[in-house]
PDB file of C-alpha atoms in Angstrom:
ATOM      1  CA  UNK C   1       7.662 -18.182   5.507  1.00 73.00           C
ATOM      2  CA  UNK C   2       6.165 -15.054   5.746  1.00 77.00           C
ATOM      3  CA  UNK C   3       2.516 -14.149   5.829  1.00 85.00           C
ATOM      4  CA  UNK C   4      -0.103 -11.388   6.214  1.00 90.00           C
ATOM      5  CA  UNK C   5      -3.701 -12.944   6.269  1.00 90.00           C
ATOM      6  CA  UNK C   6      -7.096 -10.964   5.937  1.00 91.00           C
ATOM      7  CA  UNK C   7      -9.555 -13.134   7.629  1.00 78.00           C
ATOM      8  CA  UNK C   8     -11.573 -13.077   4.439  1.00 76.00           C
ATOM      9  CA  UNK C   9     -11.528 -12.296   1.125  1.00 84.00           C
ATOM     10  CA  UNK C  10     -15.036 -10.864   1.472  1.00 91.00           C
ATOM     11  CA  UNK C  11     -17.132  -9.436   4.045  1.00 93.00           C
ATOM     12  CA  UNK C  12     -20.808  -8.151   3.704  1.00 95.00           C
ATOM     13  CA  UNK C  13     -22.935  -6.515   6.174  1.00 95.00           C
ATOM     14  CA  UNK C  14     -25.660  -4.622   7.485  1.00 97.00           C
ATOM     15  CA  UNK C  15     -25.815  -0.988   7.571  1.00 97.00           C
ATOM     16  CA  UNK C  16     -25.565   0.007  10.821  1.00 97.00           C
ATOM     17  CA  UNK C  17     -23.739  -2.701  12.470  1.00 97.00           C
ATOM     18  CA  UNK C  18     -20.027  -2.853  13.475  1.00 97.00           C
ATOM     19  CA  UNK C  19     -17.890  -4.055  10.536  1.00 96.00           C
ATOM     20  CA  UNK C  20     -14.517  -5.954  11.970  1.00 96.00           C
ATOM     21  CA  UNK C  21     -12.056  -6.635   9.915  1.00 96.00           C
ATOM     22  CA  UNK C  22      -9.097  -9.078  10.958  1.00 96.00           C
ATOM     23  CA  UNK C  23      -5.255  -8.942  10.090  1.00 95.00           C
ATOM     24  CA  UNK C  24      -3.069 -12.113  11.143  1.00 94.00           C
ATOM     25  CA  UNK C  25       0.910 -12.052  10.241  1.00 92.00           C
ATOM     26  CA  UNK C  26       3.659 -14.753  10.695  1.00 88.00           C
ATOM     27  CA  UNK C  27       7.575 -14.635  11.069  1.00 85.00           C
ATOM     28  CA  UNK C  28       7.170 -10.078  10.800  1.00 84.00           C
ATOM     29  CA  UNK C  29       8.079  -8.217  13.970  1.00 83.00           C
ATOM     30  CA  UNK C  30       6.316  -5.028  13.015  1.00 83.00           C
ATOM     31  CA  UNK C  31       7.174  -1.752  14.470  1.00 80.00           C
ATOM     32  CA  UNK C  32       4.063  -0.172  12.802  1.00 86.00           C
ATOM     33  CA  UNK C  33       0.883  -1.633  11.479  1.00 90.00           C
ATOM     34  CA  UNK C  34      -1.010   0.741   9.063  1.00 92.00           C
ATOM     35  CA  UNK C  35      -4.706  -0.196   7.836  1.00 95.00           C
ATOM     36  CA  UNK C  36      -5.409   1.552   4.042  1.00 96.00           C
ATOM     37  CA  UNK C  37      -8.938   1.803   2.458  1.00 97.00           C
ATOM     38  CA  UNK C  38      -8.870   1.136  -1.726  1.00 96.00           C
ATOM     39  CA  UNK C  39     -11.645   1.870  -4.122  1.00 95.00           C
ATOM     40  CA  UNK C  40     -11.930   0.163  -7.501  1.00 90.00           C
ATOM     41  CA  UNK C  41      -9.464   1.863  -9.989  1.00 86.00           C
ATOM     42  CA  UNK C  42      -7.650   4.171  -7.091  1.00 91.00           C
ATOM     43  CA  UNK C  43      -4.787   4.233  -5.358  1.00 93.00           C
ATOM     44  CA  UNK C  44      -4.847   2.884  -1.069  1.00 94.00           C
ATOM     45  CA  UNK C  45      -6.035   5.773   1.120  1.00 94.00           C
ATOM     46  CA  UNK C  46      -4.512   5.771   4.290  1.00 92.00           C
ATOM     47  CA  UNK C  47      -6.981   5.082   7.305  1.00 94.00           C
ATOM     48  CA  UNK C  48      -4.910   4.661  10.955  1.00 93.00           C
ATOM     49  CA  UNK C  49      -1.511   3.463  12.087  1.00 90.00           C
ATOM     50  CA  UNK C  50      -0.569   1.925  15.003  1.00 91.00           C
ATOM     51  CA  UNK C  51       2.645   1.612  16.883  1.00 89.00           C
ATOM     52  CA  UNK C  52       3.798  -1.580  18.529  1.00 87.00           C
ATOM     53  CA  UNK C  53       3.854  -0.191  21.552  1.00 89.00           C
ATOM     54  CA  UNK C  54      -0.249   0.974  22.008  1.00 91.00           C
ATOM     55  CA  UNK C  55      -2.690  -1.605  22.078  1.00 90.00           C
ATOM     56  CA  UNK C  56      -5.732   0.305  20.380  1.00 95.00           C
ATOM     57  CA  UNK C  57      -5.908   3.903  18.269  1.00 94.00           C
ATOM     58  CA  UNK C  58      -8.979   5.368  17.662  1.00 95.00           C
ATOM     59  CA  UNK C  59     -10.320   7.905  14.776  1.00 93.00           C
ATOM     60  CA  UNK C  60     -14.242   8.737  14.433  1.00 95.00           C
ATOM     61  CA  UNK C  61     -15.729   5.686  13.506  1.00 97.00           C
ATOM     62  CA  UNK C  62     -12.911   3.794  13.134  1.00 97.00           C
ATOM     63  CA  UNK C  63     -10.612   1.648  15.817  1.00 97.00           C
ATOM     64  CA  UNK C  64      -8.105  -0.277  15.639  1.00 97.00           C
ATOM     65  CA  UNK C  65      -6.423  -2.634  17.771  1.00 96.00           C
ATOM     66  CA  UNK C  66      -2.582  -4.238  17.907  1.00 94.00           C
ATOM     67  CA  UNK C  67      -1.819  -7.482  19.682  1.00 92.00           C
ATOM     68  CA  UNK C  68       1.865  -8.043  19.337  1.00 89.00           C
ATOM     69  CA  UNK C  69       1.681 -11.574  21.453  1.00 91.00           C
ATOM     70  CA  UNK C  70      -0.997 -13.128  19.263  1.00 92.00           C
ATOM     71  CA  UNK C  71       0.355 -11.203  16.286  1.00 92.00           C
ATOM     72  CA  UNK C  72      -3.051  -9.770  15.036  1.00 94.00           C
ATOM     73  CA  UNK C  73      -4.645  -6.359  14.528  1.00 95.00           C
ATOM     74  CA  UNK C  74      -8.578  -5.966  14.278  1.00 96.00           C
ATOM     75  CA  UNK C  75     -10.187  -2.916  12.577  1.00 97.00           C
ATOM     76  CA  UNK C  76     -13.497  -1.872  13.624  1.00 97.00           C
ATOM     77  CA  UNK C  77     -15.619   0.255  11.539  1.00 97.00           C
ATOM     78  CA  UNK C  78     -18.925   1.204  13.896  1.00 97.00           C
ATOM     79  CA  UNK C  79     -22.639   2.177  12.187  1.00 97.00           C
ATOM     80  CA  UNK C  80     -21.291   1.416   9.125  1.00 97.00           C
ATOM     81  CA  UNK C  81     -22.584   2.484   5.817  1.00 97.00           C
ATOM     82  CA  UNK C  82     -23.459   1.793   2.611  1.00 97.00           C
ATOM     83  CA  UNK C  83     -19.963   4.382   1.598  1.00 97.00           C
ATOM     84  CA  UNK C  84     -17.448   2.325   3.670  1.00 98.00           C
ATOM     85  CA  UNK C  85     -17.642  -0.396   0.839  1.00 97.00           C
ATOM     86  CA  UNK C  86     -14.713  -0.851  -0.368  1.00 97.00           C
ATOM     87  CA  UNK C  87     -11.110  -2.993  -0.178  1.00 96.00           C
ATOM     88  CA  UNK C  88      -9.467  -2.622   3.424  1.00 97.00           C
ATOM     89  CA  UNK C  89      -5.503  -3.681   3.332  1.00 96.00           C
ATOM     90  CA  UNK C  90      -3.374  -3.597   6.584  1.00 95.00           C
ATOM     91  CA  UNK C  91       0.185  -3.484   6.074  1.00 93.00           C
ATOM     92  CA  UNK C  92       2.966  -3.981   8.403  1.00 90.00           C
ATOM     93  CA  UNK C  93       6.568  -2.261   8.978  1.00 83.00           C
ATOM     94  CA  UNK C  94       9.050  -3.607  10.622  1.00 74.00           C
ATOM     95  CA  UNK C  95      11.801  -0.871   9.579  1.00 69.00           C
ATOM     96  CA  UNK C  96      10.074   2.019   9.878  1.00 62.00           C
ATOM     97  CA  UNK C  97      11.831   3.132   6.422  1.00 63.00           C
ATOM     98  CA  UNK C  98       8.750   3.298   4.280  1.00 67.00           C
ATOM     99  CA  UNK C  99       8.708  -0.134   2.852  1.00 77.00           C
ATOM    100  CA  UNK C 100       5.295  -1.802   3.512  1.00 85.00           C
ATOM    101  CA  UNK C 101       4.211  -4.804   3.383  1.00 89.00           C
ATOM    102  CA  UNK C 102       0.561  -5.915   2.286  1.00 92.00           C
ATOM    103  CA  UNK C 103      -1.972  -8.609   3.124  1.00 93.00           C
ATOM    104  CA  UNK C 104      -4.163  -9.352   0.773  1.00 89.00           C
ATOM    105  CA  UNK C 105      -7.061  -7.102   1.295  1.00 93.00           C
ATOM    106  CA  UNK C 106     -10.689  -7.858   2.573  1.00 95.00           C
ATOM    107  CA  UNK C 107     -13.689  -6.389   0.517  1.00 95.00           C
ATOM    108  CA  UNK C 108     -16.232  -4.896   3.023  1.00 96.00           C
ATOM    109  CA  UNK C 109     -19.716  -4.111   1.150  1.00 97.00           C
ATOM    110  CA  UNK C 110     -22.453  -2.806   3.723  1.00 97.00           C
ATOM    111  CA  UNK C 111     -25.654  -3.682   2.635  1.00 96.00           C
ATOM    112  CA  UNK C 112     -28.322  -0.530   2.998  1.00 94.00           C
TER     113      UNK C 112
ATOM    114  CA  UNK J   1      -1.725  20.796  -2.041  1.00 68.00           C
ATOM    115  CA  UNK J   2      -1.961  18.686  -4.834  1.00 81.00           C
ATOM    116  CA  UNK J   3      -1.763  14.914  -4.072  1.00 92.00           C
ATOM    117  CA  UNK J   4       0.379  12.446  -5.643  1.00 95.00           C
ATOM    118  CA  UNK J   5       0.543  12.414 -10.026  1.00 96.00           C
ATOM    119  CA  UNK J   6       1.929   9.536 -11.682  1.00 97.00           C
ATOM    120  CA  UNK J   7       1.602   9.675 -15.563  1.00 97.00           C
ATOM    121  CA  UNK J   8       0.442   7.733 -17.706  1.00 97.00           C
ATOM    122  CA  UNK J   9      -2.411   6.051 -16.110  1.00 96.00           C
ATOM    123  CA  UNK J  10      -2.504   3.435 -18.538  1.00 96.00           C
ATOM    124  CA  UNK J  11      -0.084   1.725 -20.958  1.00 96.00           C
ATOM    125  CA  UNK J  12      -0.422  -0.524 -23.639  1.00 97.00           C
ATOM    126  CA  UNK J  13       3.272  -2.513 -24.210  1.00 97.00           C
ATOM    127  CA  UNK J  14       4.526  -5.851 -25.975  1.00 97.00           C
ATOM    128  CA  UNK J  15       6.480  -8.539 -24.962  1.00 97.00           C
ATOM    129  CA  UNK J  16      10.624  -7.522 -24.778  1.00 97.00           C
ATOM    130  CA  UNK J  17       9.781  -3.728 -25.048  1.00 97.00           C
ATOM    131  CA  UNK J  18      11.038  -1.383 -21.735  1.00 97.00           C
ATOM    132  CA  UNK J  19       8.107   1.241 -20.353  1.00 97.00           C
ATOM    133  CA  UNK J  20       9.461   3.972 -17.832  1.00 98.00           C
ATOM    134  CA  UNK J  21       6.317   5.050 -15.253  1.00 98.00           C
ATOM    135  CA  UNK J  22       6.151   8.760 -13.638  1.00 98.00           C
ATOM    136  CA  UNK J  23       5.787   9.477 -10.069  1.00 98.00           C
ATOM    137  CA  UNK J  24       5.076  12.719  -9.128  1.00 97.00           C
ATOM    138  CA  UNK J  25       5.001  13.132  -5.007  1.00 95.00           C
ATOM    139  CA  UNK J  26       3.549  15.706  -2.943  1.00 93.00           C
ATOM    140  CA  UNK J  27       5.149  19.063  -2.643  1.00 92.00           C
ATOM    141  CA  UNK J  28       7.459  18.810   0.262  1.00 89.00           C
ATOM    142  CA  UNK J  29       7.842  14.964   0.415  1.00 90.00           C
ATOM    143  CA  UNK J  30      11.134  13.306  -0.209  1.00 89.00           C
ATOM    144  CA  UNK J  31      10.442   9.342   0.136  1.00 89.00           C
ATOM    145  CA  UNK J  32       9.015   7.849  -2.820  1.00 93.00           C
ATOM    146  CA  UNK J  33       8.085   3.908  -2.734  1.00 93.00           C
ATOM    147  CA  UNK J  34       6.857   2.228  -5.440  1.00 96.00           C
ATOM    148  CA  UNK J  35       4.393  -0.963  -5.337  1.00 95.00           C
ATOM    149  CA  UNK J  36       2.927  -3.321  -8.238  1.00 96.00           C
ATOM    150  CA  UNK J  37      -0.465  -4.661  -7.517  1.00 95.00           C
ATOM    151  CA  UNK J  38      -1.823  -7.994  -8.680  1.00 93.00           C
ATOM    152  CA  UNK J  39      -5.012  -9.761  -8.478  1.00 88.00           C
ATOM    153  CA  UNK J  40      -2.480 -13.087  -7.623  1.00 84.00           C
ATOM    154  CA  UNK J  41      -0.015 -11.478  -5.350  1.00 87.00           C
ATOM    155  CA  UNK J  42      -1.392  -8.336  -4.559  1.00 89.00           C
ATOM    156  CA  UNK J  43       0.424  -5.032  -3.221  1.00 92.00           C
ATOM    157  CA  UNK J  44       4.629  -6.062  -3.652  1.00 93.00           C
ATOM    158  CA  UNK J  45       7.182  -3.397  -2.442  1.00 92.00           C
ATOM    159  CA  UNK J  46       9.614  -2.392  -5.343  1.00 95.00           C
ATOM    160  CA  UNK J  47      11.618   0.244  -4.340  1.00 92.00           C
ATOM    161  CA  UNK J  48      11.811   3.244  -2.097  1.00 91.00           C
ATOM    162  CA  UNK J  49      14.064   6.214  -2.317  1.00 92.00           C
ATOM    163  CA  UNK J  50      14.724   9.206  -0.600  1.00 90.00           C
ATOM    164  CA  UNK J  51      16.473  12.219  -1.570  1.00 89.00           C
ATOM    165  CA  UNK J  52      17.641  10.752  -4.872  1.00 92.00           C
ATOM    166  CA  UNK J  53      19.180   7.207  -2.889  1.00 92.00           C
ATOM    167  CA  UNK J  54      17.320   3.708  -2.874  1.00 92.00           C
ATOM    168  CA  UNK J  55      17.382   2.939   0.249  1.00 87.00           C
ATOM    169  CA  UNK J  56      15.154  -0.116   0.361  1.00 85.00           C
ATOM    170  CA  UNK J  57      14.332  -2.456  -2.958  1.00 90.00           C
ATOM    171  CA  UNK J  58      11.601  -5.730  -2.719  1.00 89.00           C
ATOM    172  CA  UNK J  59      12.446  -9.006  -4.374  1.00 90.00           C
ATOM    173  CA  UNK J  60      12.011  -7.882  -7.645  1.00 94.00           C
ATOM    174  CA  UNK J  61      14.369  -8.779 -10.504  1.00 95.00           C
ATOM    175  CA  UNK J  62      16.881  -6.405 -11.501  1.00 95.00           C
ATOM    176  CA  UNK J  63      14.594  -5.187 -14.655  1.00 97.00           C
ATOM    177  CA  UNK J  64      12.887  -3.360 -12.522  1.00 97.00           C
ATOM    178  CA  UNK J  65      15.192  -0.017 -11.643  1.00 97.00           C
ATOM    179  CA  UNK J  66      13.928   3.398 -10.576  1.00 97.00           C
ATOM    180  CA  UNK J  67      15.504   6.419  -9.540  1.00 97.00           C
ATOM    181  CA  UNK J  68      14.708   9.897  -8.323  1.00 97.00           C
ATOM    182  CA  UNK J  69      15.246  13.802  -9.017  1.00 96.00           C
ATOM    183  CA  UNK J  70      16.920  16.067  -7.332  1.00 95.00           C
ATOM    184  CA  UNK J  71      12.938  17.218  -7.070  1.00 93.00           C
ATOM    185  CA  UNK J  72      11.970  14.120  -5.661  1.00 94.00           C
ATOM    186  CA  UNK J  73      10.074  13.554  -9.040  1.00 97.00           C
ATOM    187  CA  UNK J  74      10.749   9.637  -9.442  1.00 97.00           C
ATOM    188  CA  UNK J  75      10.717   7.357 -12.196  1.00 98.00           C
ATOM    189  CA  UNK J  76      10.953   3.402 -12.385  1.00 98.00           C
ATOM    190  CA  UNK J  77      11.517   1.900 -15.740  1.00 98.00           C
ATOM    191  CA  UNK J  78      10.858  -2.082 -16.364  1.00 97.00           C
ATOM    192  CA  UNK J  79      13.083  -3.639 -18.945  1.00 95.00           C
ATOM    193  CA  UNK J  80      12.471  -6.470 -21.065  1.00 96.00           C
ATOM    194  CA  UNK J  81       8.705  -6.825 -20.622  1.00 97.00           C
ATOM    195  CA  UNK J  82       7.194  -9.723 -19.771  1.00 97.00           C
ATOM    196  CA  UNK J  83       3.413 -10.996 -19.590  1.00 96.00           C
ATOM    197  CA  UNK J  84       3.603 -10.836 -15.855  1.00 95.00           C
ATOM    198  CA  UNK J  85       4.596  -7.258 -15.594  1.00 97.00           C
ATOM    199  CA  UNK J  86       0.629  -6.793 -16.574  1.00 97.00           C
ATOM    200  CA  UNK J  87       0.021  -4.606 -13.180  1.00 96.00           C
ATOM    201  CA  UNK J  88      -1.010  -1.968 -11.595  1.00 97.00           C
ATOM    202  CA  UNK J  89       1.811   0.332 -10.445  1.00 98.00           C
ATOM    203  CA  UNK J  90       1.198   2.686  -7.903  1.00 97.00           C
ATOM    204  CA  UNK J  91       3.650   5.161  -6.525  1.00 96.00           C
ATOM    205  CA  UNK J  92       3.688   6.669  -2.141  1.00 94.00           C
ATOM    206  CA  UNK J  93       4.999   9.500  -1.272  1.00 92.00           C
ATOM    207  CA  UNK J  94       5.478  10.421   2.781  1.00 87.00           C
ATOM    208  CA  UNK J  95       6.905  13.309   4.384  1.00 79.00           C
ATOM    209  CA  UNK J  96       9.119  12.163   6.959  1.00 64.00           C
ATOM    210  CA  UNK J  97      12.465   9.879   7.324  1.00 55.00           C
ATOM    211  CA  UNK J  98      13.788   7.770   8.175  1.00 50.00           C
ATOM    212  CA  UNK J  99      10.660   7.449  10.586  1.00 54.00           C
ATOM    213  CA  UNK J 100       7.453   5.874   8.706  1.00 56.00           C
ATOM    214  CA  UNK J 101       5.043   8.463   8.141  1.00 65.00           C
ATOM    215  CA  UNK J 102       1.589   8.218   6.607  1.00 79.00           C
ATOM    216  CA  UNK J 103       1.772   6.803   2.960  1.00 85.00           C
ATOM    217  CA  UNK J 104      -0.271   9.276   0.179  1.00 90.00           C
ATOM    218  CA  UNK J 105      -0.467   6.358  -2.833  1.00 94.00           C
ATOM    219  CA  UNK J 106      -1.233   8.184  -6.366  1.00 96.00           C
ATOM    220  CA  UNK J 107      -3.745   7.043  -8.748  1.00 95.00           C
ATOM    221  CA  UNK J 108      -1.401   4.139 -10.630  1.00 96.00           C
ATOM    222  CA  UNK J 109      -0.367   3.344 -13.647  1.00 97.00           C
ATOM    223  CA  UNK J 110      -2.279   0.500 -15.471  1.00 96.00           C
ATOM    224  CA  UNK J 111      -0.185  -0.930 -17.367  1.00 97.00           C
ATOM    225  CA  UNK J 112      -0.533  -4.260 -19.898  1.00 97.00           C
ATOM    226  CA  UNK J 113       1.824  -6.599 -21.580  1.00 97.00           C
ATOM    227  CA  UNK J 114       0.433  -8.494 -24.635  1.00 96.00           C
TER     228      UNK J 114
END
């Protein structure tokens, strides 16, 4: 069956340090992976996308990664603070048409 | 420009009744997908559609129908309410097709079935 797995449902950490955040997926063949930020009450906020084709993207603090082979995408969030708490959701598309889907989500709170 | 509007944000429904949700997308944008979100099952695809034609729909049971305006306003409407409808319905819109483009999700509709 299909699956997208967060590593965990929760994730808290120091200010400062490097916040990773992992994204495993069975039976998809992706040909984007996007990673979306959600606050409590709001809609996802789109973060970074990745092709299938690049191995790592990079915007300000944030990187992410794409391993097609072991079918896993990390997202690093560097001197994190106390505002990047929040829900972080990858989602994979295989069509390219708009239709995402979702793992689960992993709630990041960075502890001042 | 104005992000994404979906109206209402939150509805109040009974068992058997039908609700229709508002999606109002970005000036410009022409693909609108709609997701429910559950605390069980999380962010599900519904439907997508672009330039008034579905052209993707999730495995969702045929109560749940949408469609969209020749403005790219879009509505979805969910028949026959059931307890497990309880959700939170958010509505993307994206510029660019059929290629994926960046995703701008709206604020959701909250919406409850007693």
């Amino acid at each position: 069956s299909q699956k997208i797995e967060q590593n965990s449902e929760a994730l808290n950490i120091q200010e400062g340090k490097t916040a990773t955040l992992t994204c495993n997926y069975t039976n998809y063949s992706p040909a984007y992976l996007q990673w979306y930020r959600q606050d409590p009450g709001r809609g996802p906020v789109f973060l970074l996308l990745i092709r299938e084709n690049e191995k790592e993207k990079r915007k300000e603090r944030l990187k992410v990664t794409f391993d097609t082979t072991l079918k896993q995408s990390l997202f690093h969030i560097t001197a994190s603070q106390p505002a990047d708490s929040a829900t972080y959701l990858c989602a994979l598309d295989q069509t390219g048409a708009n239709n995402l889907f979702f793992g689960t989500g992993t709630r990041l709170t960075v502890i001042p | 420009k104005a992000g994404v509007t979906q109206t209402p944000r939150y509805l109040i429904k009974t068992r058997g009744q039908q609700v229709t949700l508002s999606c109002s997308p970005i000036s410009g944008h022409r693909s609108v997908s709609w997701y429910q979100q559950t605390p069980g099952q999380g962010l599900q695809f519904l439907f997508e559609y672009f330039s008034e034609t579905q052209r993707n729909k999730g495995n969702f049971p045929g109560r749940f129908s949408g469609r969209q305006f020749s403005n790219s306003r879009s509505e979805m409407n969910v028949s026959t309410l059931e307890l497990g409808d309880s959700a939170l319905y958010l509505c993307a819109s994206s510029s660019l097709a059929p290629v994926t483009d960046t995703q701008y999700f709206g604020p959701g509709t909250r919406l409850t079935v007693l």
